[in-house]
Coordinates of C-alpha atoms in Angstrom, one line a residue:
Chain A
M1 CA 0.0 0.0 0.0
A2 CA 2.6 2.5 1.1
T3 CA 4.9 3.7 -1.7
Q4 CA 8.7 3.9 -1.5
Q5 CA 8.4 7.6 -1.3
S6 CA 5.9 7.7 1.6
R7 CA 8.1 5.2 3.4
S8 CA 11.1 7.4 3.3
A9 CA 9.0 10.4 4.2
A10 CA 7.6 8.5 7.1
R11 CA 11.1 7.8 8.4
L12 CA 12.0 11.4 8.1
M13 CA 8.9 12.4 10.1
M14 CA 9.7 10.0 12.8
A15 CA 13.3 11.2 13.0
P16 CA 12.9 14.3 15.3
A17 CA 11.0 12.4 18.0
V18 CA 13.2 9.3 17.8
I19 CA 16.5 11.3 17.9
L20 CA 15.3 13.5 20.8
L21 CA 14.3 10.6 22.9
L22 CA 17.4 8.7 22.0
G23 CA 19.5 11.6 23.2
W24 CA 17.4 12.1 26.3
M25 CA 18.0 8.4 27.1
L26 CA 21.6 7.9 26.1
V27 CA 23.3 11.0 27.2
P28 CA 22.3 11.1 30.9
L29 CA 22.4 7.3 31.1
T30 CA 26.0 7.2 29.8
M31 CA 27.0 10.0 32.2
T32 CA 25.4 8.2 35.2
L33 CA 27.2 5.0 34.3
Y34 CA 30.5 7.0 33.9
F35 CA 30.1 8.8 37.3
S36 CA 29.1 5.5 39.0
F37 CA 32.6 4.2 38.4
K38 CA 34.3 7.4 39.6
T39 CA 35.1 8.9 43.0
Y40 CA 33.3 12.2 42.2
L41 CA 32.8 14.8 44.9
P42 CA 32.0 18.2 43.4
L43 CA 32.5 20.0 46.7
R44 CA 35.7 18.3 47.7
G45 CA 37.8 18.5 44.6
G46 CA 35.5 17.0 41.9
D47 CA 36.8 14.1 39.9
L48 CA 39.1 12.1 42.1
G49 CA 39.8 9.2 39.8
W50 CA 38.4 5.8 39.0
A51 CA 36.7 3.8 41.7
G52 CA 35.9 0.5 40.0
F53 CA 32.9 -1.1 41.5
E54 CA 33.5 0.4 44.9
N55 CA 30.5 2.8 44.7
Y56 CA 28.3 -0.2 43.9
T57 CA 29.4 -2.2 46.8
R58 CA 29.4 0.8 49.1
F59 CA 25.9 1.8 48.2
V60 CA 24.6 -1.7 48.9
S61 CA 26.6 -2.1 52.1
S62 CA 25.8 1.3 53.6
S63 CA 23.6 1.1 56.7
S64 CA 20.8 3.1 55.0
F65 CA 20.5 0.8 52.0
W66 CA 18.3 -2.0 53.4
P67 CA 16.0 0.2 55.4
A68 CA 15.5 2.3 52.2
V69 CA 14.7 -0.9 50.2
Q70 CA 12.3 -1.9 52.9
T71 CA 10.6 1.5 53.0
T72 CA 10.3 1.5 49.3
L73 CA 8.6 -1.9 49.3
V74 CA 6.3 -1.1 52.1
I75 CA 5.1 2.1 50.4
V76 CA 4.7 0.5 47.0
V77 CA 2.9 -2.6 48.2
G78 CA 0.9 -0.8 50.8
V79 CA -0.4 1.8 48.3
L80 CA -1.0 -0.9 45.7
I81 CA -3.1 -3.0 48.1
I82 CA -5.2 0.0 49.3
T83 CA -5.8 1.5 45.9
V84 CA -6.5 -1.7 44.0
C85 CA -8.9 -3.1 46.6
L86 CA -10.7 0.1 47.3
G87 CA -10.6 0.9 43.6
I88 CA -12.4 -2.3 42.7
L89 CA -15.1 -1.7 45.3
L90 CA -15.5 1.9 44.3
A91 CA -15.6 1.0 40.6
I92 CA -18.4 -1.5 41.2
L93 CA -20.3 1.1 43.4
L94 CA -19.9 3.8 40.7
D95 CA -21.1 1.4 38.0
Q96 CA -24.5 0.9 39.8
P97 CA -27.5 3.0 38.7
M98 CA -27.8 6.1 40.9
W99 CA -28.7 9.7 40.8
G100 CA -25.9 12.2 40.1
Q101 CA -23.5 9.6 38.9
G102 CA -21.5 12.2 36.9
I103 CA -21.0 14.4 39.9
V104 CA -19.9 11.6 42.2
R105 CA -17.4 10.5 39.5
I106 CA -15.9 14.0 39.4
L107 CA -15.7 14.1 43.2
V108 CA -13.8 10.8 43.3
I109 CA -11.4 11.7 40.5
A110 CA -10.5 15.1 41.8
P111 CA -7.5 14.2 44.0
F112 CA -5.7 12.9 40.9
F113 CA -5.5 16.5 39.6
V114 CA -4.1 18.0 42.8
M115 CA -0.4 18.6 42.4
P116 CA 1.7 16.4 44.8
T117 CA 3.2 19.3 46.7
V118 CA -0.3 20.6 47.5
S119 CA -1.7 17.4 48.6
A120 CA 1.3 16.6 50.8
L121 CA 1.2 20.0 52.4
V122 CA -2.5 20.1 52.9
W123 CA -2.4 16.7 54.6
K124 CA 0.6 17.4 56.6
N125 CA -0.5 20.7 58.0
M126 CA -4.3 20.9 57.9
F127 CA -5.0 17.3 58.7
M128 CA -2.1 15.6 60.4
D129 CA -0.7 18.5 62.5
P130 CA -0.8 17.3 66.1
T131 CA -2.2 20.5 67.6
N132 CA -4.3 22.2 65.0
G133 CA -4.9 19.5 62.4
L134 CA -8.4 18.3 61.7
L135 CA -7.6 14.8 62.8
A136 CA -6.2 16.1 66.1
H137 CA -9.6 17.9 66.6
L138 CA -11.4 14.6 65.9
W139 CA -9.2 12.7 68.3
R140 CA -9.8 15.2 71.0
F141 CA -13.5 15.2 70.4
F142 CA -13.5 11.5 71.3
G143 CA -11.3 12.2 74.3
A144 CA -8.2 10.6 72.8
E145 CA -4.6 12.0 72.7
P146 CA -3.9 13.4 69.2
V147 CA -1.4 11.4 67.2
Q148 CA 1.9 12.9 66.0
W149 CA 1.1 11.5 62.6
L150 CA 4.2 12.2 60.6
S151 CA 6.7 11.3 63.3
Q152 CA 5.0 8.5 65.3
A153 CA 3.1 6.9 62.4
S154 CA 5.1 8.2 59.5
M155 CA 4.8 5.3 57.2
P156 CA 1.0 4.8 57.6
S157 CA 0.6 8.5 57.1
L158 CA 2.6 8.6 54.0
I159 CA 0.9 5.6 52.5
M160 CA -2.4 7.2 53.3
I161 CA -1.5 10.5 51.5
V162 CA -0.1 8.7 48.5
S163 CA -3.1 6.3 48.4
W164 CA -5.5 9.3 48.4
Q165 CA -3.7 10.6 45.3
W166 CA -3.7 7.3 43.4
L167 CA -7.1 5.8 44.3
P168 CA -8.8 8.0 41.7
F169 CA -6.5 6.6 39.0
A170 CA -7.2 3.0 40.0
T171 CA -10.9 3.6 40.3
L172 CA -11.2 5.4 36.9
I173 CA -9.4 2.6 35.0
L174 CA -11.2 -0.2 36.7
L175 CA -14.5 1.6 36.2
T176 CA -13.7 1.9 32.5
A177 CA -13.0 -1.8 32.4
I178 CA -16.2 -2.7 34.3
Q179 CA -18.3 -0.7 31.9
S180 CA -17.1 -2.8 29.1
L181 CA -18.4 -5.9 30.8
D182 CA -21.3 -7.5 29.1
S183 CA -24.2 -7.0 31.5
E184 CA -26.2 -9.9 30.0
Q185 CA -23.6 -12.3 31.4
L186 CA -24.2 -10.9 34.9
E187 CA -28.0 -11.1 34.5
A188 CA -27.8 -14.6 33.4
A189 CA -25.8 -15.5 36.4
E190 CA -28.2 -13.6 38.6
M191 CA -31.2 -15.5 37.2
D192 CA -29.4 -18.8 37.7
G193 CA -29.2 -17.8 41.4
A194 CA -25.5 -17.1 41.7
P195 CA -25.0 -15.0 44.9
V196 CA -23.3 -11.6 44.8
I197 CA -19.9 -13.0 46.0
K198 CA -19.8 -15.7 43.3
R199 CA -20.8 -13.2 40.6
F200 CA -18.0 -11.0 41.7
W201 CA -15.5 -13.8 42.0
Y202 CA -16.2 -15.7 38.8
I203 CA -17.4 -12.9 36.4
I204 CA -16.3 -9.4 37.5
L205 CA -12.9 -10.2 38.8
P206 CA -11.6 -12.3 35.9
H207 CA -12.9 -9.6 33.5
L208 CA -10.9 -7.0 35.5
G209 CA -7.8 -9.1 35.4
R210 CA -6.0 -7.2 32.7
A211 CA -7.0 -3.8 33.9
I212 CA -5.8 -4.7 37.5
T213 CA -2.4 -5.8 36.1
I214 CA -2.1 -2.5 34.2
V215 CA -3.0 -0.5 37.2
I216 CA -0.4 -2.3 39.3
L217 CA 2.4 -1.9 36.8
I218 CA 1.8 1.7 36.0
Q219 CA 1.4 2.6 39.6
T220 CA 4.5 0.7 40.6
I221 CA 6.6 2.7 38.1
F222 CA 5.2 6.0 39.5
L223 CA 5.3 4.8 43.2
L224 CA 9.0 3.7 42.9
A225 CA 9.7 7.3 42.0
I226 CA 7.6 9.3 44.5
F227 CA 9.5 12.3 45.6
A228 CA 7.5 15.5 46.4
E229 CA 5.3 13.7 49.0
I230 CA 8.4 12.8 51.0
F231 CA 10.3 16.0 50.3
V232 CA 7.4 18.1 51.7
T233 CA 6.3 16.0 54.6
T234 CA 9.2 14.3 56.4
G235 CA 12.2 15.1 54.2
G236 CA 13.2 11.5 54.5
A237 CA 13.2 11.4 58.3
F238 CA 11.3 9.0 60.6
G239 CA 12.0 6.0 58.4
T240 CA 10.4 7.3 55.3
R241 CA 13.6 7.4 53.2
T242 CA 12.9 5.4 50.0
L243 CA 15.5 4.2 47.6
S244 CA 14.9 7.2 45.2
Y245 CA 15.0 9.6 48.1
L246 CA 18.2 8.1 49.3
I247 CA 19.8 8.5 45.9
F248 CA 18.5 12.1 45.7
Q249 CA 20.2 12.8 49.1
R250 CA 23.5 11.2 48.1
V251 CA 23.6 13.2 44.8
L252 CA 22.3 16.7 45.7
E253 CA 22.4 16.9 49.5
S254 CA 25.7 15.2 50.3
Q255 CA 27.1 15.8 46.8
N256 CA 28.6 12.3 46.5
V257 CA 27.9 11.9 42.8
G258 CA 29.7 8.6 42.3
L259 CA 27.9 6.9 45.1
G260 CA 24.5 8.4 44.1
S261 CA 25.0 7.4 40.5
A262 CA 25.7 3.8 41.5
G263 CA 22.4 3.9 43.3
G264 CA 20.8 5.5 40.3
V265 CA 22.0 2.5 38.2
Y266 CA 20.3 0.1 40.6
A267 CA 17.1 2.2 40.4
I268 CA 17.2 2.1 36.6
I269 CA 17.6 -1.7 36.6
L270 CA 14.8 -2.1 39.1
A271 CA 12.5 0.1 37.0
N272 CA 13.3 -1.8 33.9
I273 CA 12.3 -5.1 35.4
V274 CA 8.9 -3.7 36.2
A275 CA 8.7 -2.0 32.8
A276 CA 9.5 -5.2 30.9
F277 CA 6.2 -6.7 32.3
L278 CA 4.2 -3.6 31.3
M279 CA 5.7 -3.6 27.8
R280 CA 4.6 -7.2 27.3
I281 CA 1.0 -6.4 28.1
V282 CA 0.9 -3.1 26.1
G283 CA 2.7 -4.8 23.2
K284 CA 0.2 -7.6 23.0
N285 CA -2.5 -5.0 22.9
L286 CA -0.9 -3.4 19.8
D287 CA -1.4 -6.6 17.8
A288 CA -5.1 -6.8 18.5
Chain B
M1 CA -31.9 -5.3 27.7
A2 CA -31.6 -2.9 30.6
R3 CA -32.1 -4.2 34.0
S4 CA -35.0 -2.8 35.9
V5 CA -33.9 -1.4 39.2
T6 CA -36.0 -0.8 42.1
N7 CA -36.1 2.8 43.4
Q8 CA -35.1 1.6 46.8
R9 CA -31.9 0.0 45.6
K10 CA -31.1 3.1 43.5
T11 CA -31.5 5.2 46.6
I12 CA -29.2 3.1 48.6
N13 CA -26.6 3.2 45.8
T14 CA -26.9 6.9 45.6
I15 CA -26.4 7.5 49.3
A16 CA -23.4 5.1 49.5
A17 CA -21.7 6.6 46.4
W18 CA -22.3 10.2 47.5
A19 CA -21.0 9.4 51.0
V20 CA -17.8 7.8 49.6
G21 CA -17.4 10.5 46.9
L22 CA -17.7 13.4 49.5
L23 CA -15.3 11.6 51.8
I24 CA -12.6 11.4 49.1
F25 CA -13.3 14.9 48.0
F26 CA -13.3 16.2 51.5
P27 CA -9.6 17.3 51.8
I28 CA -10.1 19.5 48.7
L29 CA -13.4 20.9 49.9
W30 CA -11.9 21.6 53.3
T31 CA -9.0 23.5 51.7
I32 CA -11.4 25.5 49.6
L33 CA -13.5 26.4 52.7
T34 CA -10.5 27.2 54.8
S35 CA -9.2 29.6 52.2
F36 CA -12.1 31.9 52.9
K37 CA -11.7 31.9 56.6
T38 CA -9.7 34.1 58.9
E39 CA -6.6 32.5 60.5
G40 CA -8.4 32.2 63.8
Q41 CA -11.4 30.5 62.3
A42 CA -9.1 28.2 60.3
I43 CA -7.8 26.5 63.5
A44 CA -10.9 26.8 65.5
D45 CA -11.8 23.8 67.6
P46 CA -14.6 22.6 67.1
P47 CA -14.1 23.4 63.4
V48 CA -16.4 25.9 61.7
W49 CA -18.0 24.6 58.6
F50 CA -20.1 27.0 56.5
F51 CA -21.2 29.7 58.9
F52 CA -18.3 32.1 59.2
D53 CA -17.4 35.5 57.8
W54 CA -16.3 34.6 54.3
T55 CA -13.3 36.7 53.3
L56 CA -11.1 37.1 50.3
E57 CA -8.3 38.6 52.3
N58 CA -6.1 35.5 52.2
Y59 CA -6.0 35.5 48.4
A60 CA -4.9 39.2 48.4
V61 CA -2.2 38.5 51.0
V62 CA -0.8 35.5 49.2
Q63 CA -0.6 37.4 45.9
E64 CA 1.0 40.4 47.6
R65 CA 3.5 38.6 49.7
S66 CA 4.7 35.8 47.5
D67 CA 4.0 37.2 44.0
Y68 CA 1.6 34.4 43.0
M69 CA 1.2 35.8 39.5
R70 CA 4.9 35.2 38.6
Y71 CA 4.7 31.5 39.6
L72 CA 1.4 31.1 37.8
W73 CA 2.9 32.6 34.7
N74 CA 5.9 30.2 35.0
S75 CA 3.6 27.3 35.3
I76 CA 1.6 28.3 32.3
I77 CA 4.7 28.8 30.1
I78 CA 6.3 25.6 31.3
A79 CA 3.2 23.4 31.1
G80 CA 1.9 25.0 27.9
G81 CA 5.2 25.3 26.2
S82 CA 6.4 21.8 26.8
T83 CA 3.1 20.4 25.7
V84 CA 2.8 22.4 22.5
L85 CA 6.4 21.7 21.5
G86 CA 5.9 18.0 22.3
V87 CA 2.7 17.8 20.2
I88 CA 4.4 19.6 17.2
I89 CA 7.3 17.0 17.3
A90 CA 5.0 14.1 17.9
I91 CA 2.3 14.7 15.2
P92 CA 4.6 13.7 12.3
A93 CA 6.0 10.7 14.2
A94 CA 2.5 9.5 15.2
W95 CA 1.2 10.1 11.7
S96 CA 3.8 8.0 10.1
M97 CA 3.5 5.2 12.6
A98 CA -0.3 5.1 12.2
F99 CA -0.5 5.3 8.4
V100 CA 2.8 4.0 7.1
P101 CA 3.5 1.2 9.6
S102 CA 6.6 -0.9 9.1
K103 CA 7.9 -4.0 10.8
R104 CA 9.7 -1.8 13.3
T105 CA 6.8 0.5 14.3
K106 CA 5.8 -1.6 17.2
D107 CA 9.3 -1.8 18.5
I108 CA 9.8 1.9 18.2
L109 CA 6.6 2.6 20.1
L110 CA 7.5 0.3 22.9
W111 CA 11.0 1.6 23.0
M112 CA 9.6 5.2 23.3
L113 CA 7.4 4.0 26.2
S114 CA 10.4 2.5 27.9
T115 CA 12.2 5.8 28.0
K116 CA 9.3 7.0 30.1
M117 CA 10.1 4.4 32.7
L118 CA 13.6 5.8 33.3
P119 CA 13.6 6.8 36.9
A120 CA 14.3 10.5 37.1
V121 CA 16.5 10.2 40.1
G122 CA 18.8 7.9 38.2
V123 CA 19.7 10.7 35.8
L124 CA 19.3 13.6 38.2
Y125 CA 23.0 14.6 38.4
P126 CA 23.8 14.4 34.7
I127 CA 20.8 16.6 33.9
Y128 CA 21.7 18.9 36.7
L129 CA 25.3 19.1 35.4
L130 CA 24.2 19.7 31.8
F131 CA 21.9 22.4 33.0
I132 CA 24.7 24.2 34.8
K133 CA 27.1 23.8 31.8
L134 CA 24.5 25.1 29.4
G135 CA 23.3 27.9 31.7
L136 CA 19.8 26.4 31.8
L137 CA 19.5 26.0 35.5
D138 CA 16.5 27.9 36.9
S139 CA 15.4 28.9 33.4
R140 CA 11.9 28.3 31.9
F141 CA 13.4 27.2 28.6
G142 CA 15.3 24.4 30.3
L143 CA 12.2 23.1 32.0
V144 CA 10.1 23.3 28.9
I145 CA 12.7 21.0 27.2
V146 CA 12.9 18.5 30.0
L147 CA 9.1 18.2 30.5
M148 CA 8.6 18.0 26.8
L149 CA 11.0 15.0 26.7
I150 CA 9.4 13.4 29.7
N151 CA 6.0 13.6 28.2
L152 CA 6.9 13.0 24.5
P153 CA 6.3 9.2 24.7
I154 CA 2.8 9.7 26.1
I155 CA 2.1 12.3 23.5
V156 CA 3.2 10.1 20.6
W157 CA 1.3 7.2 22.1
M158 CA -1.9 9.1 22.6
L159 CA -1.8 10.6 19.1
Y160 CA -0.9 7.2 17.6
T161 CA -4.0 5.6 19.2
Y162 CA -6.2 8.4 17.9
F163 CA -4.7 8.5 14.5
R164 CA -5.1 4.7 14.1
E165 CA -8.9 5.1 14.4
I166 CA -9.0 7.3 11.4
P167 CA -9.8 5.1 8.4
G168 CA -6.9 4.9 6.0
E169 CA -9.2 4.8 3.0
I170 CA -9.9 8.4 3.3
L171 CA -6.3 9.2 3.1
E172 CA -5.9 6.9 0.1
A173 CA -8.7 8.7 -1.6
A174 CA -7.1 12.0 -1.0
R175 CA -3.8 10.6 -2.4
M176 CA -5.7 9.3 -5.5
D177 CA -7.1 12.8 -6.0
G178 CA -3.5 14.0 -6.2
A179 CA -3.0 15.5 -2.8
T180 CA 0.6 15.9 -1.8
L181 CA 1.8 14.6 1.5
K182 CA 1.7 18.1 3.0
E183 CA -1.8 18.7 1.7
E184 CA -2.9 15.3 3.0
I185 CA -1.7 16.1 6.5
L186 CA -2.9 19.7 6.6
Y187 CA -6.3 19.4 4.9
V188 CA -7.4 15.8 5.4
L189 CA -5.8 14.4 8.4
T190 CA -5.6 17.4 10.7
P191 CA -9.4 18.3 10.7
M192 CA -10.2 14.7 11.6
A193 CA -7.5 14.5 14.2
V194 CA -8.4 17.7 16.0
P195 CA -10.4 16.0 18.8
G196 CA -7.6 13.6 19.5
I197 CA -5.0 16.3 19.4
A198 CA -7.1 18.4 21.8
S199 CA -7.4 15.6 24.3
T200 CA -3.6 15.0 24.1
L201 CA -2.9 18.6 24.7
L202 CA -5.3 18.7 27.7
L203 CA -3.9 15.6 29.5
N204 CA -0.3 16.6 28.9
V205 CA -0.8 20.1 30.2
I206 CA -2.2 18.5 33.4
L207 CA 0.8 16.1 33.7
A208 CA 3.3 18.9 33.1
W209 CA 1.5 21.3 35.5
N210 CA 1.7 18.8 38.3
E211 CA 5.2 17.5 37.6
A212 CA 7.1 17.8 40.9
F213 CA 10.5 16.3 40.6
W214 CA 12.3 18.3 37.9
T215 CA 10.4 21.5 38.7
L216 CA 11.6 21.3 42.3
N217 CA 15.2 20.3 41.5
L218 CA 16.0 22.5 38.6
T219 CA 14.5 25.8 39.6
A220 CA 15.3 28.4 42.3
A221 CA 13.8 31.9 42.1
N222 CA 13.3 32.8 38.5
A223 CA 11.7 29.9 36.8
A224 CA 9.9 28.3 39.8
P225 CA 6.4 27.2 38.9
L226 CA 3.4 26.6 41.2
T227 CA 4.7 23.3 42.5
A228 CA 7.8 25.0 44.0
F229 CA 5.6 28.0 45.1
I230 CA 3.6 25.6 47.3
A231 CA 6.7 23.7 48.5
S232 CA 8.0 27.0 49.8
Y233 CA 5.0 27.1 52.1
S234 CA 6.3 24.0 53.8
S235 CA 7.2 25.8 57.0
P236 CA 6.7 28.0 58.9
E237 CA 4.1 29.7 56.6
G238 CA 2.3 26.4 56.3
L239 CA 1.0 26.9 59.8
F240 CA -1.1 29.8 58.6
Y241 CA -3.8 27.5 57.3
A242 CA -6.0 30.1 55.7
K243 CA -3.2 31.4 53.6
L244 CA -1.8 28.0 52.8
S245 CA -5.3 27.0 51.6
A246 CA -5.7 30.1 49.5
A247 CA -2.3 29.4 47.9
S248 CA -3.2 25.7 47.4
V249 CA -6.6 26.6 45.8
M250 CA -4.9 29.0 43.4
A251 CA -2.4 26.3 42.4
I252 CA -4.9 23.5 41.8
A253 CA -8.0 25.4 40.6
P254 CA -7.0 25.7 36.9
I255 CA -6.0 22.1 36.6
L256 CA -9.0 20.8 38.6
I257 CA -11.3 22.5 36.1
L258 CA -9.3 21.3 33.0
G259 CA -9.1 17.8 34.6
W260 CA -12.8 17.4 34.8
F261 CA -13.0 17.8 31.1
S262 CA -10.4 15.1 30.4
Q263 CA -11.6 12.1 32.4
K264 CA -12.1 9.9 29.4
Q265 CA -8.8 10.8 27.8
L266 CA -7.1 10.2 31.1
V267 CA -7.7 6.5 30.9
R268 CA -6.5 6.1 27.4
G269 CA -3.5 8.4 27.8
L270 CA -2.2 6.9 31.1
T271 CA -2.6 3.2 30.0
F272 CA -1.1 3.8 26.6
G273 CA -4.3 2.7 24.9
A274 CA -4.4 -0.6 26.8
V275 CA -7.6 0.2 28.5
K276 CA -10.2 2.2 26.6

């Protein structure tokens, strides 16, 4: 169908986007790789020679590495469980016939459009502040001692803030998937006397399988990289230092670029493993 | 066949859904309400809900003290500029992938997507260093470029999924009638693609507006957009709830309104066409 001429034109039209992205990927990546094998301390003399694999072993053996891995996993898994489970329930609820469905949908989706620094700050000060926060008022109303959310319960608080931001995303995608479910199948099951739980387990859940996988993969990629929420609330203190935050601190705060870059290479490898799964699903969809 | 639903069940659904919806929306609602209170009312215990002396004072103070308009302007330039630039670069690429697909098209698309997965923190220092060397640190132009590159894969993908829905026969007919490639794109394809392009613009403005890694790390005073403006309220100003709320409302209002128009595109754009 396509002529030779249109083919070469097509290649030419693709070129700017491809070249730009290639540069965006290769240049910083090569530099990160290069720095990771260097002793590089911009504030203490700059490039101090080759370091071999020392940065890689030091990054992994430092006392903050495993806690950071643990924190990262707890946040990612915690937020995923909350958003996917609540997302499924919410999607089913929003799919039911009701009055004002459009408005409810808007209310539920809204947090996704709030910039991360705003949601972190609003939660931190107006809700979780131990003296004037709304939750402190609520606790006192019931005669309880207000909780120092971000220091005593730092991880649950952070997970709660991030879940609030991502629940709309999960809900919206799962709702879209549910709406494509053939309602006759459900009706037939209902007439055959299948109880709600069975209808959910054998019809709705399998139908949502792919959408759930996609939600999990996309959220994992974004959750591995959350930054502003930690930056604004705890600054990495109280056990909330994730792997990406640790790298950020090594590179920009303590200016140990070699060490931070080695950490960056680990982060890139980790993200690529997750991404490979996502690519498979998206790729399959392309053929369809 | 539509299922007949009893009014009773519909009422229960409605109450449950509205309760959950309002609960989720509550932090935003509370922020909006607080922004119209005085500082004293903002921390009152028990909290005041709707019956207080509504005031616009906080908005005036925020603008006056921290020069809101400058940050807003930076946000508009950075989000708008990066998106428009991205779309201009992506249209030809998406066009050729959708209408002149080759064996490698799928690989190129997936590869583009994979660049999006690159963790920002892994390339933070190189970009930081390049920005210093090129004099781009704390400049709007630098951020426009970075955000354009971050969102380019999503833009190409979204446009590609929209373009693919345009029937190829129409283009062939135009070609038969002797339209050149340029005419084909300008007069045949573009008008049909406008809705898709508009949705792409909308979603990517939202994403760029809320981006909070590069905007926080690559700006200081000059080019800082609203994400950095709010982060500067972290403390101690953050304890003035009414002013914090006013600043927050001003930062999120434009995007909240745009976002409500883009719900449908959101799903397609963020799942790379895998869920429609």
